[in-house]
PDB file of C-alpha atoms in Angstrom:
ATOM      1  CA  MET A  69      89.253 -32.842  38.569  1.00 48.00           C
ATOM      2  CA  THR A  70      90.645 -36.467  38.401  1.00 70.00           C
ATOM      3  CA  GLU A  71      87.198 -37.120  36.624  1.00 90.00           C
ATOM      4  CA  SER A  72      86.271 -35.491  33.937  1.00 96.00           C
ATOM      5  CA  LEU A  73      82.631 -34.512  32.603  1.00 98.00           C
ATOM      6  CA  ASP A  74      80.973 -34.320  29.031  1.00 98.00           C
ATOM      7  CA  ILE A  75      77.055 -33.435  29.368  1.00 98.00           C
ATOM      8  CA  ILE A  76      74.414 -34.462  26.503  1.00 98.00           C
ATOM      9  CA  ILE A  77      71.127 -32.958  25.884  1.00 98.00           C
ATOM     10  CA  LEU A  78      68.597 -33.177  23.618  1.00 98.00           C
ATOM     11  CA  THR A  79      66.392 -30.847  22.276  1.00 98.00           C
ATOM     12  CA  PHE A  80      63.661 -29.354  20.047  1.00 97.00           C
ATOM     13  CA  ASN A  81      62.190 -26.852  20.455  1.00 96.00           C
ATOM     14  CA  GLU A  82      62.986 -26.005  23.912  1.00 96.00           C
ATOM     15  CA  GLU A  83      63.064 -22.622  24.584  1.00 96.00           C
ATOM     16  CA  LYS A  84      61.169 -22.343  27.982  1.00 95.00           C
ATOM     17  CA  ASN A  85      63.479 -25.234  28.905  1.00 95.00           C
ATOM     18  CA  ILE A  86      66.843 -25.188  27.868  1.00 98.00           C
ATOM     19  CA  GLU A  87      68.161 -22.068  29.658  1.00 98.00           C
ATOM     20  CA  ALA A  88      67.328 -23.150  33.492  1.00 98.00           C
ATOM     21  CA  CYS A  89      68.425 -26.999  32.306  1.00 98.00           C
ATOM     22  CA  LEU A  90      71.985 -25.296  31.211  1.00 98.00           C
ATOM     23  CA  GLU A  91      71.957 -22.860  34.299  1.00 98.00           C
ATOM     24  CA  SER A  92      71.134 -26.427  36.720  1.00 98.00           C
ATOM     25  CA  VAL A  93      75.120 -27.479  35.408  1.00 98.00           C
ATOM     26  CA  VAL A  94      76.830 -24.791  35.504  1.00 98.00           C
ATOM     27  CA  PRO A  95      78.036 -25.958  38.638  1.00 98.00           C
ATOM     28  CA  LEU A  96      80.412 -28.812  36.884  1.00 97.00           C
ATOM     29  CA  ASP A  97      83.149 -28.597  35.238  1.00 92.00           C
ATOM     30  CA  ALA A  98      81.700 -30.654  32.364  1.00 97.00           C
ATOM     31  CA  ASN A  99      80.915 -30.443  28.624  1.00 98.00           C
ATOM     32  CA  ILE A 100      78.101 -29.350  27.119  1.00 98.00           C
ATOM     33  CA  TYR A 101      77.125 -31.072  24.193  1.00 98.00           C
ATOM     34  CA  ILE A 102      73.823 -30.212  22.500  1.00 98.00           C
ATOM     35  CA  VAL A 103      71.326 -32.088  19.929  1.00 98.00           C
ATOM     36  CA  ASP A 104      68.772 -30.405  18.500  1.00 98.00           C
ATOM     37  CA  SER A 105      66.427 -32.147  16.027  1.00 98.00           C
ATOM     38  CA  GLY A 106      65.644 -29.199  14.470  1.00 97.00           C
ATOM     39  CA  SER A 107      64.631 -26.699  16.674  1.00 98.00           C
ATOM     40  CA  THR A 108      62.585 -23.465  15.542  1.00 98.00           C
ATOM     41  CA  ASP A 109      62.463 -20.800  18.161  1.00 98.00           C
ATOM     42  CA  GLY A 110      64.618 -19.647  19.950  1.00 98.00           C
ATOM     43  CA  THR A 111      66.361 -23.248  22.429  1.00 98.00           C
ATOM     44  CA  LEU A 112      69.255 -22.629  19.603  1.00 98.00           C
ATOM     45  CA  ALA A 113      69.723 -18.958  20.452  1.00 98.00           C
ATOM     46  CA  ILE A 114      69.906 -20.181  24.547  1.00 98.00           C
ATOM     47  CA  CYS A 115      72.496 -22.681  23.704  1.00 98.00           C
ATOM     48  CA  ARG A 116      75.139 -20.415  22.189  1.00 98.00           C
ATOM     49  CA  ARG A 117      75.146 -18.970  25.478  1.00 98.00           C
ATOM     50  CA  TYR A 118      76.465 -22.202  26.937  1.00 98.00           C
ATOM     51  CA  THR A 119      77.869 -23.902  24.769  1.00 98.00           C
ATOM     52  CA  ASP A 120      79.513 -23.905  21.422  1.00 98.00           C
ATOM     53  CA  ASN A 121      79.124 -28.019  21.361  1.00 98.00           C
ATOM     54  CA  ILE A 122      75.833 -28.189  18.804  1.00 98.00           C
ATOM     55  CA  VAL A 123      74.886 -30.467  16.177  1.00 98.00           C
ATOM     56  CA  ASN A 124      71.693 -30.528  14.496  1.00 98.00           C
ATOM     57  CA  HIS A 125      69.914 -34.668  13.563  1.00 98.00           C
ATOM     58  CA  PRO A 126      66.955 -35.697  12.322  1.00 98.00           C
ATOM     59  CA  PHE A 127      65.958 -37.464  15.211  1.00 97.00           C
ATOM     60  CA  GLU A 128      63.682 -40.837  14.386  1.00 95.00           C
ATOM     61  CA  ASN A 129      63.845 -42.029  18.727  1.00 94.00           C
ATOM     62  CA  TYR A 130      64.495 -41.568  21.342  1.00 95.00           C
ATOM     63  CA  ALA A 131      66.690 -44.835  21.882  1.00 96.00           C
ATOM     64  CA  ALA A 132      68.246 -44.432  18.217  1.00 96.00           C
ATOM     65  CA  GLN A 133      69.332 -40.158  18.856  1.00 98.00           C
ATOM     66  CA  ARG A 134      70.256 -40.276  22.801  1.00 98.00           C
ATOM     67  CA  ASN A 135      73.165 -44.107  20.955  1.00 98.00           C
ATOM     68  CA  TRP A 136      73.511 -41.606  17.462  1.00 98.00           C
ATOM     69  CA  ALA A 137      74.761 -39.531  19.722  1.00 98.00           C
ATOM     70  CA  LEU A 138      76.697 -42.058  22.278  1.00 98.00           C
ATOM     71  CA  ASN A 139      78.410 -42.439  18.698  1.00 98.00           C
ATOM     72  CA  ASN A 140      79.157 -39.820  16.507  1.00 98.00           C
ATOM     73  CA  LEU A 141      79.699 -36.726  18.788  1.00 98.00           C
ATOM     74  CA  PRO A 142      83.685 -35.767  19.614  1.00 97.00           C
ATOM     75  CA  LEU A 143      83.072 -36.802  23.644  1.00 98.00           C
ATOM     76  CA  LYS A 144      86.549 -36.178  25.318  1.00 95.00           C
ATOM     77  CA  GLY A 145      85.400 -36.905  29.346  1.00 97.00           C
ATOM     78  CA  THR A 146      85.892 -40.463  31.372  1.00 97.00           C
ATOM     79  CA  TRP A 147      82.226 -39.820  32.048  1.00 98.00           C
ATOM     80  CA  ILE A 148      78.938 -38.603  30.325  1.00 98.00           C
ATOM     81  CA  LEU A 149      75.238 -37.409  32.016  1.00 98.00           C
ATOM     82  CA  ASN A 150      73.013 -38.146  29.933  1.00 98.00           C
ATOM     83  CA  LEU A 151      70.190 -35.365  30.337  1.00 98.00           C
ATOM     84  CA  ASP A 152      66.577 -33.538  28.265  1.00 97.00           C
ATOM     85  CA  ALA A 153      66.229 -29.757  27.425  1.00 97.00           C
ATOM     86  CA  ASP A 154      63.459 -30.821  30.998  1.00 96.00           C
ATOM     87  CA  HIS A 155      65.821 -32.242  33.941  1.00 98.00           C
ATOM     88  CA  ARG A 156      67.451 -29.647  36.295  1.00 98.00           C
ATOM     89  CA  VAL A 157      71.255 -31.017  38.032  1.00 98.00           C
ATOM     90  CA  SER A 158      69.688 -30.112  41.374  1.00 98.00           C
ATOM     91  CA  ASN A 159      72.106 -28.138  43.710  1.00 98.00           C
ATOM     92  CA  GLU A 160      72.752 -31.161  45.359  1.00 98.00           C
ATOM     93  CA  LEU A 161      73.206 -34.018  43.370  1.00 98.00           C
ATOM     94  CA  ALA A 162      76.064 -30.967  41.394  1.00 98.00           C
ATOM     95  CA  ILE A 163      77.893 -30.939  45.195  1.00 98.00           C
ATOM     96  CA  GLU A 164      78.405 -35.156  44.628  1.00 98.00           C
ATOM     97  CA  LEU A 165      79.169 -34.800  41.488  1.00 98.00           C
ATOM     98  CA  ASN A 166      81.863 -32.522  42.290  1.00 97.00           C
ATOM     99  CA  SER A 167      82.594 -34.500  45.260  1.00 97.00           C
ATOM    100  CA  ILE A 168      82.819 -38.247  43.474  1.00 97.00           C
ATOM    101  CA  LEU A 169      84.105 -36.607  40.172  1.00 96.00           C
ATOM    102  CA  SER A 170      86.973 -34.508  42.154  1.00 95.00           C
ATOM    103  CA  ALA A 171      88.336 -38.146  43.459  1.00 92.00           C
ATOM    104  CA  GLN A 172      90.870 -41.083  41.890  1.00 89.00           C
ATOM    105  CA  ILE A 173      86.701 -43.456  41.072  1.00 94.00           C
ATOM    106  CA  ASP A 174      87.562 -46.990  41.674  1.00 94.00           C
ATOM    107  CA  THR A 175      88.318 -48.484  37.797  1.00 95.00           C
ATOM    108  CA  GLU A 176      85.369 -51.738  38.573  1.00 96.00           C
ATOM    109  CA  LEU A 177      83.046 -48.644  38.774  1.00 98.00           C
ATOM    110  CA  ASN A 178      80.874 -48.261  35.313  1.00 98.00           C
ATOM    111  CA  GLY A 179      78.324 -46.078  36.351  1.00 98.00           C
ATOM    112  CA  PHE A 180      75.687 -44.346  38.433  1.00 98.00           C
ATOM    113  CA  LEU A 181      72.046 -44.204  39.125  1.00 98.00           C
ATOM    114  CA  ILE A 182      70.117 -41.229  39.859  1.00 98.00           C
ATOM    115  CA  SER A 183      67.160 -41.001  40.980  1.00 98.00           C
ATOM    116  CA  ARG A 184      64.634 -37.999  39.370  1.00 97.00           C
ATOM    117  CA  ARG A 185      62.597 -35.885  41.545  1.00 97.00           C
ATOM    118  CA  THR A 186      59.445 -35.311  39.559  1.00 97.00           C
ATOM    119  CA  MET A 187      57.261 -32.199  39.409  1.00 96.00           C
ATOM    120  CA  PHE A 188      54.447 -32.317  38.086  1.00 96.00           C
ATOM    121  CA  MET A 189      52.372 -28.656  38.004  1.00 94.00           C
ATOM    122  CA  ASN A 190      54.839 -27.511  40.482  1.00 93.00           C
ATOM    123  CA  LYS A 191      54.734 -30.586  43.264  1.00 95.00           C
ATOM    124  CA  TRP A 192      56.787 -33.118  44.274  1.00 97.00           C
ATOM    125  CA  ILE A 193      55.570 -36.165  43.754  1.00 97.00           C
ATOM    126  CA  LYS A 194      56.182 -38.541  46.106  1.00 97.00           C
ATOM    127  CA  HIS A 195      54.025 -40.984  47.107  1.00 98.00           C
ATOM    128  CA  GLY A 196      52.386 -44.233  45.255  1.00 97.00           C
ATOM    129  CA  GLY A 197      55.431 -46.116  44.405  1.00 95.00           C
ATOM    130  CA  HIS A 198      56.970 -42.910  41.539  1.00 92.00           C
ATOM    131  CA  TYR A 199      60.374 -41.353  44.232  1.00 96.00           C
ATOM    132  CA  PRO A 200      63.355 -42.904  44.618  1.00 96.00           C
ATOM    133  CA  THR A 201      63.151 -43.995  41.152  1.00 95.00           C
ATOM    134  CA  TYR A 202      66.515 -44.597  39.774  1.00 97.00           C
ATOM    135  CA  HIS A 203      67.979 -44.076  35.415  1.00 97.00           C
ATOM    136  CA  ALA A 204      71.488 -44.823  34.174  1.00 98.00           C
ATOM    137  CA  ASN A 205      72.168 -41.807  33.522  1.00 98.00           C
ATOM    138  CA  MET A 206      76.148 -41.255  33.921  1.00 98.00           C
ATOM    139  CA  PHE A 207      78.056 -43.774  32.974  1.00 98.00           C
ATOM    140  CA  ARG A 208      82.167 -43.919  31.755  1.00 98.00           C
ATOM    141  CA  ARG A 209      82.355 -43.323  27.968  1.00 98.00           C
ATOM    142  CA  GLY A 210      82.511 -45.996  26.232  1.00 97.00           C
ATOM    143  CA  PHE A 211      80.267 -48.566  28.956  1.00 98.00           C
ATOM    144  CA  GLY A 212      76.457 -47.219  27.728  1.00 98.00           C
ATOM    145  CA  ALA A 213      74.235 -46.797  25.890  1.00 97.00           C
ATOM    146  CA  CYS A 214      70.187 -46.640  25.601  1.00 97.00           C
ATOM    147  CA  GLU A 215      67.930 -49.509  25.360  1.00 95.00           C
ATOM    148  CA  ASP A 216      66.355 -49.988  21.851  1.00 91.00           C
ATOM    149  CA  LYS A 217      62.928 -49.583  22.931  1.00 90.00           C
ATOM    150  CA  LEU A 218      60.428 -46.924  21.771  1.00 87.00           C
ATOM    151  CA  TYR A 219      58.845 -46.303  25.080  1.00 89.00           C
ATOM    152  CA  ASP A 220      60.195 -46.809  28.299  1.00 90.00           C
ATOM    153  CA  GLN A 221      64.463 -47.102  27.942  1.00 92.00           C
ATOM    154  CA  HIS A 222      66.959 -47.406  29.451  1.00 94.00           C
ATOM    155  CA  PHE A 223      69.656 -47.057  30.246  1.00 97.00           C
ATOM    156  CA  LEU A 224      72.252 -50.150  29.703  1.00 96.00           C
ATOM    157  CA  VAL A 225      75.627 -50.391  32.105  1.00 97.00           C
ATOM    158  CA  GLN A 226      78.755 -52.582  31.212  1.00 96.00           C
ATOM    159  CA  GLY A 227      79.476 -54.163  34.695  1.00 96.00           C
ATOM    160  CA  LYS A 228      79.215 -52.277  37.965  1.00 97.00           C
ATOM    161  CA  THR A 229      77.492 -49.880  39.531  1.00 97.00           C
ATOM    162  CA  GLN A 230      76.611 -46.797  42.333  1.00 98.00           C
ATOM    163  CA  ILE A 231      73.253 -45.441  43.584  1.00 98.00           C
ATOM    164  CA  LEU A 232      74.420 -41.632  44.167  1.00 98.00           C
ATOM    165  CA  LYS A 233      71.409 -40.817  47.135  1.00 98.00           C
ATOM    166  CA  GLU A 234      70.715 -36.022  45.774  1.00 98.00           C
ATOM    167  CA  ASP A 235      68.463 -36.324  42.578  1.00 98.00           C
ATOM    168  CA  ILE A 236      67.174 -34.871  38.626  1.00 98.00           C
ATOM    169  CA  ILE A 237      64.638 -32.438  38.980  1.00 98.00           C
ATOM    170  CA  ASP A 238      62.207 -33.579  36.162  1.00 97.00           C
ATOM    171  CA  ILE A 239      60.109 -31.053  35.381  1.00 95.00           C
ATOM    172  CA  ILE A 240      57.587 -33.476  32.923  1.00 90.00           C
ATOM    173  CA  THR A 241      54.914 -30.779  32.047  1.00 85.00           C
ATOM    174  CA  ASP A 242      54.155 -26.731  31.043  1.00 79.00           C
ATOM    175  CA  SER A 243      50.206 -28.217  31.435  1.00 88.00           C
ATOM    176  CA  VAL A 244      48.009 -30.887  32.268  1.00 94.00           C
ATOM    177  CA  ASN A 245      47.175 -30.278  27.833  1.00 95.00           C
ATOM    178  CA  THR A 246      50.252 -30.654  27.415  1.00 93.00           C
ATOM    179  CA  PHE A 247      50.472 -33.724  29.679  1.00 95.00           C
ATOM    180  CA  VAL A 248      48.063 -35.211  27.716  1.00 96.00           C
ATOM    181  CA  THR A 249      49.158 -35.162  24.618  1.00 96.00           C
ATOM    182  CA  ARG A 250      52.699 -36.145  25.455  1.00 94.00           C
ATOM    183  CA  HIS A 251      51.219 -39.351  27.129  1.00 96.00           C
ATOM    184  CA  ASN A 252      48.946 -40.065  23.968  1.00 97.00           C
ATOM    185  CA  HIS A 253      52.133 -40.687  22.049  1.00 96.00           C
ATOM    186  CA  TRP A 254      53.867 -42.727  24.841  1.00 96.00           C
ATOM    187  CA  ALA A 255      51.517 -45.247  24.680  1.00 97.00           C
ATOM    188  CA  THR A 256      51.200 -46.076  20.234  1.00 97.00           C
ATOM    189  CA  LEU A 257      54.461 -46.331  21.071  1.00 95.00           C
ATOM    190  CA  GLU A 258      54.662 -48.465  24.360  1.00 96.00           C
ATOM    191  CA  ALA A 259      51.181 -50.572  22.660  1.00 96.00           C
ATOM    192  CA  GLU A 260      53.494 -51.010  19.596  1.00 94.00           C
ATOM    193  CA  TYR A 261      55.543 -51.726  21.122  1.00 92.00           C
ATOM    194  CA  LEU A 262      53.643 -55.089  23.684  1.00 93.00           C
ATOM    195  CA  PHE A 263      52.319 -56.323  19.690  1.00 94.00           C
ATOM    196  CA  ALA A 264      55.463 -56.305  18.759  1.00 90.00           C
ATOM    197  CA  GLN A 265      56.918 -58.515  20.942  1.00 86.00           C
ATOM    198  CA  LYS A 266      54.933 -60.930  20.777  1.00 80.00           C
ATOM    199  CA  THR A 267      55.682 -62.280  17.413  1.00 71.00           C
ATOM    200  CA  ALA A 268      59.623 -61.659  17.651  1.00 66.00           C
ATOM    201  CA  THR A 269      62.048 -63.732  16.987  1.00 60.00           C
ATOM    202  CA  ASN A 270      65.055 -61.406  17.704  1.00 62.00           C
ATOM    203  CA  HIS A 271      65.091 -59.789  21.043  1.00 60.00           C
ATOM    204  CA  ALA A 272      67.065 -55.973  21.624  1.00 64.00           C
ATOM    205  CA  GLU A 273      69.027 -56.395  24.499  1.00 64.00           C
ATOM    206  CA  LEU A 274      67.548 -54.661  27.601  1.00 85.00           C
ATOM    207  CA  ILE A 275      67.506 -54.526  31.331  1.00 90.00           C
ATOM    208  CA  GLN A 276      67.370 -57.511  33.132  1.00 90.00           C
ATOM    209  CA  PRO A 277      64.576 -57.724  35.138  1.00 92.00           C
ATOM    210  CA  LYS A 278      65.560 -59.581  38.143  1.00 93.00           C
ATOM    211  CA  PHE A 279      63.807 -58.842  41.523  1.00 93.00           C
ATOM    212  CA  LEU A 280      66.499 -58.743  43.431  1.00 92.00           C
ATOM    213  CA  GLY A 281      68.530 -56.552  41.112  1.00 93.00           C
ATOM    214  CA  ASN A 282      69.570 -53.160  41.398  1.00 94.00           C
ATOM    215  CA  PRO A 283      66.256 -50.567  41.334  1.00 93.00           C
ATOM    216  CA  MET A 284      66.954 -50.262  37.225  1.00 94.00           C
ATOM    217  CA  GLN A 285      66.416 -54.207  36.821  1.00 94.00           C
ATOM    218  CA  ARG A 286      64.110 -54.319  40.331  1.00 94.00           C
ATOM    219  CA  ARG A 287      61.669 -51.841  37.954  1.00 93.00           C
ATOM    220  CA  ARG A 288      61.606 -53.935  34.873  1.00 93.00           C
ATOM    221  CA  TYR A 289      60.717 -57.059  37.005  1.00 94.00           C
ATOM    222  CA  LEU A 290      57.933 -55.820  37.837  1.00 94.00           C
ATOM    223  CA  LYS A 291      56.460 -54.210  34.903  1.00 94.00           C
ATOM    224  CA  ASN A 292      56.979 -58.356  33.269  1.00 93.00           C
ATOM    225  CA  LYS A 293      55.110 -58.625  36.099  1.00 95.00           C
ATOM    226  CA  TYR A 294      52.270 -55.471  34.715  1.00 96.00           C
ATOM    227  CA  GLU A 295      52.493 -57.416  31.830  1.00 94.00           C
ATOM    228  CA  SER A 296      51.345 -60.472  32.566  1.00 95.00           C
ATOM    229  CA  PHE A 297      48.066 -59.698  33.946  1.00 97.00           C
ATOM    230  CA  PRO A 298      45.224 -59.536  31.335  1.00 97.00           C
ATOM    231  CA  LEU A 299      44.801 -56.356  29.160  1.00 98.00           C
ATOM    232  CA  PHE A 300      42.003 -53.785  30.975  1.00 98.00           C
ATOM    233  CA  VAL A 301      42.138 -54.854  34.092  1.00 98.00           C
ATOM    234  CA  ARG A 302      45.797 -54.400  35.070  1.00 98.00           C
ATOM    235  CA  PRO A 303      45.621 -50.993  35.045  1.00 98.00           C
ATOM    236  CA  ILE A 304      42.885 -51.016  37.714  1.00 98.00           C
ATOM    237  CA  LEU A 305      45.032 -53.257  39.657  1.00 98.00           C
ATOM    238  CA  TYR A 306      47.965 -50.540  39.450  1.00 98.00           C
ATOM    239  CA  PHE A 307      46.105 -47.743  39.775  1.00 98.00           C
ATOM    240  CA  PHE A 308      44.021 -48.892  43.386  1.00 98.00           C
ATOM    241  CA  ILE A 309      48.027 -50.347  44.885  1.00 98.00           C
ATOM    242  CA  ARG A 310      50.001 -47.116  43.475  1.00 98.00           C
ATOM    243  CA  TYR A 311      46.963 -44.665  44.420  1.00 98.00           C
ATOM    244  CA  PHE A 312      46.514 -46.769  48.208  1.00 98.00           C
ATOM    245  CA  ILE A 313      48.312 -49.356  49.046  1.00 98.00           C
ATOM    246  CA  LYS A 314      51.466 -47.146  48.089  1.00 98.00           C
ATOM    247  CA  LEU A 315      50.240 -44.289  49.617  1.00 98.00           C
ATOM    248  CA  GLY A 316      49.675 -42.131  46.359  1.00 98.00           C
ATOM    249  CA  PHE A 317      46.494 -40.405  48.123  1.00 98.00           C
ATOM    250  CA  LEU A 318      49.277 -38.636  50.425  1.00 98.00           C
ATOM    251  CA  ASP A 319      50.047 -36.173  47.366  1.00 98.00           C
ATOM    252  CA  GLY A 320      46.415 -34.270  47.687  1.00 98.00           C
ATOM    253  CA  LYS A 321      44.695 -33.152  44.441  1.00 97.00           C
ATOM    254  CA  THR A 322      47.942 -32.564  42.089  1.00 96.00           C
ATOM    255  CA  GLY A 323      49.180 -35.654  43.159  1.00 97.00           C
ATOM    256  CA  PHE A 324      45.332 -37.017  42.634  1.00 98.00           C
ATOM    257  CA  VAL A 325      45.563 -35.618  39.303  1.00 97.00           C
ATOM    258  CA  PHE A 326      49.107 -36.846  38.095  1.00 97.00           C
ATOM    259  CA  HIS A 327      48.610 -40.346  39.341  1.00 98.00           C
ATOM    260  CA  PHE A 328      44.917 -40.870  38.295  1.00 98.00           C
ATOM    261  CA  LEU A 329      47.059 -39.629  34.555  1.00 98.00           C
ATOM    262  CA  GLN A 330      49.568 -41.441  34.266  1.00 97.00           C
ATOM    263  CA  GLY A 331      49.700 -44.953  36.766  1.00 97.00           C
ATOM    264  CA  PHE A 332      45.623 -45.037  36.083  1.00 98.00           C
ATOM    265  CA  TRP A 333      44.802 -43.499  31.683  1.00 98.00           C
ATOM    266  CA  PHE A 334      47.572 -43.726  30.578  1.00 98.00           C
ATOM    267  CA  ARG A 335      48.129 -47.671  31.138  1.00 98.00           C
ATOM    268  CA  MET A 336      44.520 -48.112  30.042  1.00 98.00           C
ATOM    269  CA  MET A 337      45.144 -46.358  27.194  1.00 98.00           C
ATOM    270  CA  ILE A 338      47.871 -48.434  26.535  1.00 98.00           C
ATOM    271  CA  ASP A 339      45.310 -51.147  26.491  1.00 98.00           C
ATOM    272  CA  ILE A 340      43.129 -50.045  24.271  1.00 98.00           C
ATOM    273  CA  LYS A 341      45.661 -49.161  21.603  1.00 98.00           C
ATOM    274  CA  VAL A 342      47.157 -53.777  21.553  1.00 97.00           C
ATOM    275  CA  TYR A 343      43.493 -54.635  21.807  1.00 97.00           C
ATOM    276  CA  GLU A 344      42.690 -51.835  19.124  1.00 97.00           C
ATOM    277  CA  LEU A 345      45.881 -53.647  16.860  1.00 96.00           C
ATOM    278  CA  GLN A 346      44.670 -57.160  17.826  1.00 95.00           C
ATOM    279  CA  LYS A 347      42.058 -56.654  16.542  1.00 95.00           C
ATOM    280  CA  GLN A 348      43.507 -55.822  13.238  1.00 95.00           C
ATOM    281  CA  ALA A 349      45.866 -57.886  13.129  1.00 93.00           C
ATOM    282  CA  ASN A 350      42.249 -60.360  13.413  1.00 92.00           C
ATOM    283  CA  ASN A 351      40.900 -59.381  11.421  1.00 92.00           C
ATOM    284  CA  LYS A 352      43.255 -59.162   8.108  1.00 87.00           C
ATOM    285  CA  GLN A 353      43.577 -62.634   8.905  1.00 85.00           C
ATOM    286  CA  ALA A 354      39.816 -63.735   8.821  1.00 72.00           C
TER     287      ALA A 354
END
């Protein structure tokens, strides 16, 4: 192949997911790197069947783990594809990537935007503005990094990017209980970030919000607009727009569960936690 590829996968107790993830990248001629943060189940035994490039690094947060991997692994490829254990490279995406990597890529092109195909309770969530959702999972080595955010991080790419046609499949949960537990944790992280932003003097480099920019920039622009609305009002408005205006109801009963939990409950939990932090700060000042 003209262009070489490294794949970085983060793991922690992912024995239920990691084999399907690794199987999905077998069609790619790539060096696979596993960055594990202390798995105690069968994750590493499964990984050893696919690669010897396995390192352990303590987990601080997602962005820190991603950037540590990018800066410290003995990467060799021209390109880097970043995956989580619950991601799958679709067959169509593998074919598309092999086609791209088999030819000489424009030297001014430094990244590819790949959409995620969200699978919730074995159903593809296609509506409600949730698909396509693009992330710069793949970029030229030395030209990408992860945003320094506690939640909803995107990869930053220096230079020109291109949108790919095919998807990464994202298996976002194995049960509703896991979904709620994870999103409650992420709501805490997002609330802390939003609260801290109000008093922060130095801001980390983030995706630049642009309505007419690339899909990630447009999504960040809309997210910033959402955050300008009052607490407790914005989750109601967002769910209404997502479920009715953007046709989330077409995803059926399973879709209703997803859009309600991810589009309303999760965002209401963020606002409740922001409100709690505000009250705690006011009490300290009183």
